Coordinates of C-alpha atoms in Angstrom, one line a residue:
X1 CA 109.3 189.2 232.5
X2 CA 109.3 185.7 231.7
X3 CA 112.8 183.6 233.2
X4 CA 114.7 181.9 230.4
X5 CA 115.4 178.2 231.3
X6 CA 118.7 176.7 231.1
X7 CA 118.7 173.0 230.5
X8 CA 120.6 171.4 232.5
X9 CA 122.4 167.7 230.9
X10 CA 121.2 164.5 233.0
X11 CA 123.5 162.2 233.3
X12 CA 123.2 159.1 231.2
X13 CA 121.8 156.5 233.5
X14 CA 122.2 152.8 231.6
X15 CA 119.5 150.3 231.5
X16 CA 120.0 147.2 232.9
X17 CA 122.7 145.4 230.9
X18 CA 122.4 141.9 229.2
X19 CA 125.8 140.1 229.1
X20 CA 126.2 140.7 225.8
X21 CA 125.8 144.4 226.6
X22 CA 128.6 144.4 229.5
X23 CA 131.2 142.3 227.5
X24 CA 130.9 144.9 224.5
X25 CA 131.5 147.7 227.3
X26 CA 134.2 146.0 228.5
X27 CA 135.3 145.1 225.0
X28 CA 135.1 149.2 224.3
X29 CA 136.7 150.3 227.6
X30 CA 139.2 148.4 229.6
X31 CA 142.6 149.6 229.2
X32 CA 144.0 146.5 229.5
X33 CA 142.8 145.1 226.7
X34 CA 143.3 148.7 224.7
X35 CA 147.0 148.3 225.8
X36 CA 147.2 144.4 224.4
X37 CA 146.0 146.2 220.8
X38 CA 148.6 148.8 220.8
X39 CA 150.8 146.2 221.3
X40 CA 149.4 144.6 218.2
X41 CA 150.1 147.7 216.0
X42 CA 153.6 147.6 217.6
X43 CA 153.9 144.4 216.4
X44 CA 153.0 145.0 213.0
X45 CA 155.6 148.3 212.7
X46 CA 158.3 145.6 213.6
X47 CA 157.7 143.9 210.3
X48 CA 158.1 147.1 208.3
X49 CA 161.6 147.3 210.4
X50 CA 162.4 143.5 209.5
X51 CA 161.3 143.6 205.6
X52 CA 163.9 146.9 205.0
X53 CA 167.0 146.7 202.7
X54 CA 170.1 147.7 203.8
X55 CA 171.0 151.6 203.2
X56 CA 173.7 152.6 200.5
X57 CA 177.1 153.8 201.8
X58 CA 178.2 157.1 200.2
X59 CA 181.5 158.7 200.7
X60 CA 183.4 161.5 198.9
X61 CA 187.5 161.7 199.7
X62 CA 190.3 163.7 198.2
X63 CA 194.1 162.9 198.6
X64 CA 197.2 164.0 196.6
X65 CA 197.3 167.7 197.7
X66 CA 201.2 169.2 198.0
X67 CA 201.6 170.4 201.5
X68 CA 205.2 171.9 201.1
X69 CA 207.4 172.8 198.4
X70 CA 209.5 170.6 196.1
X71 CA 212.2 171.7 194.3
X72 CA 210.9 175.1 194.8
X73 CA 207.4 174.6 193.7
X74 CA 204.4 174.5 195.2
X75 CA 201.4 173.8 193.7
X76 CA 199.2 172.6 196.5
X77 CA 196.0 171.5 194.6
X78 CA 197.1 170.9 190.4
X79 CA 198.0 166.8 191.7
X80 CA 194.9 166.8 194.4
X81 CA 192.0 164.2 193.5
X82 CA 188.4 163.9 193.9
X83 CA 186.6 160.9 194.3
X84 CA 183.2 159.4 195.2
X85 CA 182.2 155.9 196.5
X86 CA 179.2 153.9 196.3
X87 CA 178.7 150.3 198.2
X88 CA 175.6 148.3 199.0
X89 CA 175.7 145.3 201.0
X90 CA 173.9 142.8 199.0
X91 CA 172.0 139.9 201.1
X92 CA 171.8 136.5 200.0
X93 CA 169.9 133.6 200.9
X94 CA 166.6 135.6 201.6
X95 CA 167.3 137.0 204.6
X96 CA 164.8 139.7 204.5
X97 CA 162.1 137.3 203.5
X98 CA 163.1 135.5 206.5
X99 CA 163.1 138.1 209.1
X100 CA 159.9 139.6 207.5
X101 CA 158.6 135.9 208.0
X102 CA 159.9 135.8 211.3
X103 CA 158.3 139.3 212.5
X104 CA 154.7 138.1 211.1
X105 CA 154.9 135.4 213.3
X106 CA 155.8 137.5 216.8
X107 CA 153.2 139.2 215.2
X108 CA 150.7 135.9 215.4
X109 CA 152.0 135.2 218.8
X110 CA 150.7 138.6 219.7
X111 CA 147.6 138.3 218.4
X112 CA 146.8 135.2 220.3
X113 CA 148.5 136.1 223.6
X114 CA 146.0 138.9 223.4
X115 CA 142.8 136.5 222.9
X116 CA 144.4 134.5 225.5
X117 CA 144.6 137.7 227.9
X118 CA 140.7 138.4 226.7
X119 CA 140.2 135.1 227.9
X120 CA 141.4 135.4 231.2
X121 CA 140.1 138.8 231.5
X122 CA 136.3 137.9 230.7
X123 CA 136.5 134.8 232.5
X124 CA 136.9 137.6 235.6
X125 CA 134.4 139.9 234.0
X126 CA 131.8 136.8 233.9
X127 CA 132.9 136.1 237.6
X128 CA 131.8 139.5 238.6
X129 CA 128.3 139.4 236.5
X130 CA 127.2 136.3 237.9
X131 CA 128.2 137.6 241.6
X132 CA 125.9 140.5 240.9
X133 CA 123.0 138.1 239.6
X134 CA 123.4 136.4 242.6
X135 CA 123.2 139.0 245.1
X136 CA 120.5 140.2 243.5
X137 CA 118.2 137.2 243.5
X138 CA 119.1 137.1 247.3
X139 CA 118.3 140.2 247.9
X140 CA 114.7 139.3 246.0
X141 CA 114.8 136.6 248.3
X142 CA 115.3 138.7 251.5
X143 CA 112.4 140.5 250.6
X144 CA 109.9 138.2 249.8
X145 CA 110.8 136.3 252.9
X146 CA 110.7 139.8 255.1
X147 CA 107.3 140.2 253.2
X148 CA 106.3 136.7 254.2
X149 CA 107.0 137.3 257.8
X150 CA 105.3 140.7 258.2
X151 CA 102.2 139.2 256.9
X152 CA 102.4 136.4 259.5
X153 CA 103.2 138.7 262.1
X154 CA 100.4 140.7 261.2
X155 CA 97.8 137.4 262.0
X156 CA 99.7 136.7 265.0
X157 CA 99.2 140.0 266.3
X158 CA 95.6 139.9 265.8
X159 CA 95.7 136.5 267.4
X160 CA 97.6 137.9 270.5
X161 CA 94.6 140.3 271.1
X162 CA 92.0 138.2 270.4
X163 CA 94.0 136.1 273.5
X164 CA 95.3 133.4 270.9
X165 CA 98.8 133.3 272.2
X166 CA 100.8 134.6 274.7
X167 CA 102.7 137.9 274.5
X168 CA 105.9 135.5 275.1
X169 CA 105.1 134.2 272.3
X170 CA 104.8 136.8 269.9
X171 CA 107.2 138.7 271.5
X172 CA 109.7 135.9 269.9
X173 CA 107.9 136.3 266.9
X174 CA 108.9 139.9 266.4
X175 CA 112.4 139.6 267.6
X176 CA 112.7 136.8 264.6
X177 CA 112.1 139.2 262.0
X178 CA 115.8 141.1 263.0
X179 CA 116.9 138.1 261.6
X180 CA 115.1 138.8 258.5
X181 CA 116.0 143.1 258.5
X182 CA 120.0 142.0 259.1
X183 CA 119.5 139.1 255.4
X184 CA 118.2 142.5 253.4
X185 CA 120.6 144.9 254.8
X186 CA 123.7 142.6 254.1
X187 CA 121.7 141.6 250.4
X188 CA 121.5 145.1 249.4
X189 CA 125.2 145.6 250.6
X190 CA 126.5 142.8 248.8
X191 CA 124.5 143.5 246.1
X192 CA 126.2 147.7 245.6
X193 CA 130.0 145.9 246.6
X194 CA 128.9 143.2 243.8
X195 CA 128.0 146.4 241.1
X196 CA 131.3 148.2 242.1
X197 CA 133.6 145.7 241.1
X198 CA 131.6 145.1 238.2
X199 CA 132.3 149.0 237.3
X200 CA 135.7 149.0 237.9
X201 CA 136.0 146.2 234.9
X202 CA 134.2 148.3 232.8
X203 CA 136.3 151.4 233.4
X204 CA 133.2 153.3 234.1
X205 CA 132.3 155.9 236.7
X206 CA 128.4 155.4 236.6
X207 CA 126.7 156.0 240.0
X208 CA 125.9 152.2 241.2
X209 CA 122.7 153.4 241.9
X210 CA 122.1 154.1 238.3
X211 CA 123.9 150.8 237.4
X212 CA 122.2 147.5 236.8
X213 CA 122.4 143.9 235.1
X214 CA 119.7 141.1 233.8
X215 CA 120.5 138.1 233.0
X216 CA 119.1 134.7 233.2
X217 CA 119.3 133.3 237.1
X218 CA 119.2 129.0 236.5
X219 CA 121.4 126.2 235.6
X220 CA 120.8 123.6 232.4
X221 CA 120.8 120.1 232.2
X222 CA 121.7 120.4 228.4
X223 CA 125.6 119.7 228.6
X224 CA 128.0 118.9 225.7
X225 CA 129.9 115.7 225.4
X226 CA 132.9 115.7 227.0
X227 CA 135.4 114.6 223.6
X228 CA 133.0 117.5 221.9
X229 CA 134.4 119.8 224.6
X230 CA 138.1 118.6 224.3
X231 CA 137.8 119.3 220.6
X232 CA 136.6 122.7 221.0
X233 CA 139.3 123.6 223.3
X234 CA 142.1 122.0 221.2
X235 CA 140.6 124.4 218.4
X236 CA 139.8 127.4 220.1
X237 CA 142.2 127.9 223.2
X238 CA 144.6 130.6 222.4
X239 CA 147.3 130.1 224.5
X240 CA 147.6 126.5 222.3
X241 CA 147.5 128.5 219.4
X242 CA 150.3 130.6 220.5
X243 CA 153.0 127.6 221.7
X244 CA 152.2 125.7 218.3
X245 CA 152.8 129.3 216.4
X246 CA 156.3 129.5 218.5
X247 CA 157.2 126.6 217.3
X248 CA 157.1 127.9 213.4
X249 CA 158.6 130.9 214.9
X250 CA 161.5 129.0 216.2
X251 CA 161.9 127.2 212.6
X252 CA 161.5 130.3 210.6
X253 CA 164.6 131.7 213.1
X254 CA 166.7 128.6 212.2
X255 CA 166.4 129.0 208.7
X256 CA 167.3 132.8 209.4
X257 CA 170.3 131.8 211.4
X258 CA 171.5 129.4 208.8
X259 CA 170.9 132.2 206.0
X260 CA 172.9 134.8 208.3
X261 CA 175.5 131.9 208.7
X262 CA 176.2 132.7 204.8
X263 CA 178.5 135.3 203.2
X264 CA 176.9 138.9 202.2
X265 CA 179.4 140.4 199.2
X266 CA 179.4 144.5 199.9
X267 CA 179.5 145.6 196.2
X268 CA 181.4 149.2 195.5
X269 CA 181.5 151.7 192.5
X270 CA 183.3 155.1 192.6
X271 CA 184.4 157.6 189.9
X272 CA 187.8 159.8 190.4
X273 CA 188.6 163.1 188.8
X274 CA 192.6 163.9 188.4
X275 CA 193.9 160.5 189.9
X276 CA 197.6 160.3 189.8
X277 CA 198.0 157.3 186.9
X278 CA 200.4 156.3 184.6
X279 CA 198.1 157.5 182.2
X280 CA 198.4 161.8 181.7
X281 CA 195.2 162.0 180.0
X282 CA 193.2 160.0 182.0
X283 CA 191.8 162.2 184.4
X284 CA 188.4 161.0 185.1
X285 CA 187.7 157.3 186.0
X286 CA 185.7 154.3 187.3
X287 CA 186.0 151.8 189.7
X288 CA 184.8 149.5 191.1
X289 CA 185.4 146.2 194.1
X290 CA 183.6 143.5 195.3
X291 CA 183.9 142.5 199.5
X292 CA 183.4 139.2 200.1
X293 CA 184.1 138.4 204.1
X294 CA 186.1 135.5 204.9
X295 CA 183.6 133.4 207.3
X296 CA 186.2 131.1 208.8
X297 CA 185.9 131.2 212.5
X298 CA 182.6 133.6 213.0
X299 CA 180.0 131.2 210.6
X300 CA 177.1 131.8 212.7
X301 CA 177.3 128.6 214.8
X302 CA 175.7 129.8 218.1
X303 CA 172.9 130.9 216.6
X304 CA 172.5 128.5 215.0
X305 CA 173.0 125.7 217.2
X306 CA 170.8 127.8 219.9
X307 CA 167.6 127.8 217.4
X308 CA 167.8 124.4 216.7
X309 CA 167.2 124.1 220.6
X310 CA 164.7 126.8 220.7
X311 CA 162.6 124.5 218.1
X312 CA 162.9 121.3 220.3
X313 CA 162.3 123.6 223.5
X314 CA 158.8 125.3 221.6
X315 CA 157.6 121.7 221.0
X316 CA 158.5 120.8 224.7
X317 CA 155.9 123.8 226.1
X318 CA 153.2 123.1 223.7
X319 CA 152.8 119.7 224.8
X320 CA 152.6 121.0 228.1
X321 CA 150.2 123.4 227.2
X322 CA 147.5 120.7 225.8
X323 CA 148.1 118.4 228.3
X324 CA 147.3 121.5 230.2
X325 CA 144.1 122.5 228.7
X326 CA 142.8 118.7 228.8
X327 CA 143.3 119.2 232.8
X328 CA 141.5 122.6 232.9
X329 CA 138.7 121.1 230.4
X330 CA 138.1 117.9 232.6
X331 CA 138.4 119.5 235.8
X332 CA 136.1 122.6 235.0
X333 CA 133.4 119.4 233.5
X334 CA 133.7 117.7 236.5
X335 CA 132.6 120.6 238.4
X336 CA 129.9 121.5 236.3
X337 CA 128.9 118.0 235.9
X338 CA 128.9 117.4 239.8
X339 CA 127.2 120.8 240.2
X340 CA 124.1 119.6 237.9
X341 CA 123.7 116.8 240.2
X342 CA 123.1 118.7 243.1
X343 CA 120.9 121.1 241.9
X344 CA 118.7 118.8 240.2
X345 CA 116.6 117.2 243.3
X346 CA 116.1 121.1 244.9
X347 CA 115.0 121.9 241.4
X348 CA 112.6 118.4 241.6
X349 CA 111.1 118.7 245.0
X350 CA 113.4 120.0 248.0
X351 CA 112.1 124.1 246.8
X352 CA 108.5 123.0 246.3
X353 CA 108.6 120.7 249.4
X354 CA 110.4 123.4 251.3
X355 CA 107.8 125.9 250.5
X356 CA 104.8 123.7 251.5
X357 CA 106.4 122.5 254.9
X358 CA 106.5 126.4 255.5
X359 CA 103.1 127.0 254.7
X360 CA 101.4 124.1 256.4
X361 CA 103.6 124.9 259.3
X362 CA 102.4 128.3 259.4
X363 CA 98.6 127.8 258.3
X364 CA 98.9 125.3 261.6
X365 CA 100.4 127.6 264.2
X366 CA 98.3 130.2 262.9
X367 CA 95.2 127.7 263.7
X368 CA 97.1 126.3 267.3
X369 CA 97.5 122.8 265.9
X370 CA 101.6 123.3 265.8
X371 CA 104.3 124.4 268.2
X372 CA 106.0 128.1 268.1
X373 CA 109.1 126.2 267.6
X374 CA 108.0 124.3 264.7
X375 CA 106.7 127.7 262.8
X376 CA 110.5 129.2 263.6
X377 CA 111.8 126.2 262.6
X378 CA 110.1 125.6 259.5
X379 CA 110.8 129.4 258.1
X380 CA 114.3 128.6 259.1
X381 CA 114.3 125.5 256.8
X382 CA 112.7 127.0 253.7
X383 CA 115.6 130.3 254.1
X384 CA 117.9 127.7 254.3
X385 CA 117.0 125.8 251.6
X386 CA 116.1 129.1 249.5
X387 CA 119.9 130.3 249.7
X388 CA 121.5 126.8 249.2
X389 CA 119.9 126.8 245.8
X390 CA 121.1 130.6 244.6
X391 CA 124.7 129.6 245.8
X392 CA 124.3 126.7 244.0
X393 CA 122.8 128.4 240.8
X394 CA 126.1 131.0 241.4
X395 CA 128.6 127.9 241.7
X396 CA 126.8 125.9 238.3
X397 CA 127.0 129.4 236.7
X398 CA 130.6 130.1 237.8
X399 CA 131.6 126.5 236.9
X400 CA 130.1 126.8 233.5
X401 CA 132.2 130.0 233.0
X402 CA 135.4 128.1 233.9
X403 CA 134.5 125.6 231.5
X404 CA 134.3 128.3 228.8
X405 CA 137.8 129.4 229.8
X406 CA 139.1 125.7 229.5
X407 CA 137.0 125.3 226.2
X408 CA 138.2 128.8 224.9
X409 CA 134.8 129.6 224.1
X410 CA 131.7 129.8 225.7
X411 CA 130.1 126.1 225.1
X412 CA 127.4 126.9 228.2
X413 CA 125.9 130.2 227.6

């Protein structure tokens, strides 16, 4: 009897992920940024709250009922009356155009002080990708230089039997590759802390074993102007965008607080049956009144006086936050400007030179016409000058993602 087979539901194991590919995750997932949106649609319910007309008053009395005899009669309901009242408080000056006005621009602010909290967050998110392109090249680079060595140890072994060099000597040799087992280990540990954090920002429970990232490892001399850069920022950032929208705000809430200054008439109809008039026939009638508040000592003055302020105060903080993004633009350039520099002359000659000193070095200790302690040396200098260029890779990469936060946008890709 043949067993029926159960499939059983792998788990979905991701490619490795462009950058592209982990900000739309991240996009998708973090409940940070969900939240901000929620807060959006909040936003946006408040202008259906600002944009509503006051509700109509209804009220229904009776008076004029006898409640004890007089003259010996008592007839409790033939003088009672029945009336009804309608009033509306009737709004002038636009006031509801204004709040609604007023509401659409909290909900602008909103809008932008979530870009601006994208912003931040990505900048975080990019920190994290470029850590894990970086540990990964190093751990590359752990390899290849463990590779390396086994294969030199491997000649100097045969060496040391065919009586070449001492066992001193290549007893040295293989206590230098612990060196070179302890750079993997802590690369490949680095590597699964880098991938973790990189996880948590995408909200995502993915075994880190089954997680991984591609990317483009190198720097470019290609930079934008600086003014260019200035004028992206000034266009882009949205934290600018948001102080320059409070400061409409704040004028749309003076003109409010001069419009609430203003007097609102409550208008009133009713109709009676049986009223207690001159008139005996007229049994059923209308009415109707007209409210107007007296605004003599309560005309709105605080308010107003305080919005005035608030518009002064807005204009106040937004200069301070451009002369702020100018700082963060010209400091972030500076760095990425300064980092260039560096990595230009490993990029030139000090890799290639480093990598030919190591195998001269090696092809001459291997042929006794150099020292033991030039060979440990010289691999010493090339892992040296191997690691200074990924950190400095990591710091152009990391530098060009704080220029994208200054900028707003991302003017280095």
């Amino acid at each position: 009897m043949r067993k029926r087979c159960v499939p059983v539901a792998a788990k979905k194991v991701w490619g490795a992920l462009t950058w592209q590919e982990v900000r739309d995750k991240f996009e998708a997932a973090n409940p940070t940024l969900r939240a901000g949106q929620i807060g959006i649609a909040e936003s946006k319910a408040q202008e259906i709250t600002a944009f509503l007309r006051p509700n109509p008053n209804f009220a229904l009395s009776t008076d004029g009922t006898q409640l004890a005899r007089y003259h010996g009669v008592w007839q409790p309901f033939t003088g009672t009356q029945f009336s009804t009242n309608f009033s509306y408080l009737h709004e002038r000056q636009r006031k509801r155009e204004l709040r609604l006005e007023s509401a659409q621009k909290v909900t602008g602010i909103t809008i932008s002080s979530q870009a601006d909290l994208e912003r931040n967050l990505v900048f975080g998110l990019r920190m994290a990708f470029v850590q894990t392109l970086q540990e990964k090249a190093i751990l590359e680079l752990a390899k290849e230089n463990l590779s390396y060595y086994d294969h030199v140890l491997d000649v100097n072994r045969e060496r040391f039997k065919a009586g070449a060099i001492s066992r001193v000597d290549l007893d040295r040799l293989e206590l230098q590759r612990v060196q070179y087992e302890s750079d993997l280990q802590i690369a490949e540990e680095s590597l699964e802390t880098a991938k973790i954090q990189l996880l948590m920002l995408l909200n995502h429970r993915t075994p880190v074993e089954q997680f991984d990232v591609t990317g483009p490892f190198d720097f470019s001399r290609q930079i934008a102007p600086l003014d260019e850069v200035r004028q992206e920022a000034l266009d882009a950032r949205p934290d600018l965008r948001a102080a320059l929208q409070s400061i409409e705000k704040a004028k749309t809430d003076h003109r409010l607080a001069v419009a609430n200054g203003s007097t609102d008439p409550t208008l009133s109809a009713w109709y009676t049956y049986n009223p207690s008039f001159n008139n005996p026939n007229d049994h059923q009638t209308l009415g109707a009144s007209v409210s107007i508040p007296l605004r003599i000592f309560d005309r709105n003055q605080g308010e107003k006086l305080r919005t005035q302020l608030d518009i002064d105060r807005s204009a106040r903080l937004a200069e301070a936050t451009k002369a702020q993004v100018f700082s963060d633009v010209d400091s972030a350039y500076a760095t990425v400007t300064s980092t260039v520099t560096l990595l230009q002359p490993y990029k030139d000659r000090y890799l290639e030179m480093a990598s030919r000193v190591r195998d001269t070095i090696a092809f001459s200790y291997e042929h006794g016409a150099a020292s033991l302690l030039d060979f440990l040396s010289s691999q010493a200098e090339y892992r040296t000058v191997q690691v200074n260029y990924l950190n400095l890779v990591a710091s152009y990469m990391n530098a060009a993602n704080q220029l994208n936060l200054a900028a707003g946008r991302e003017v280095i890709q």
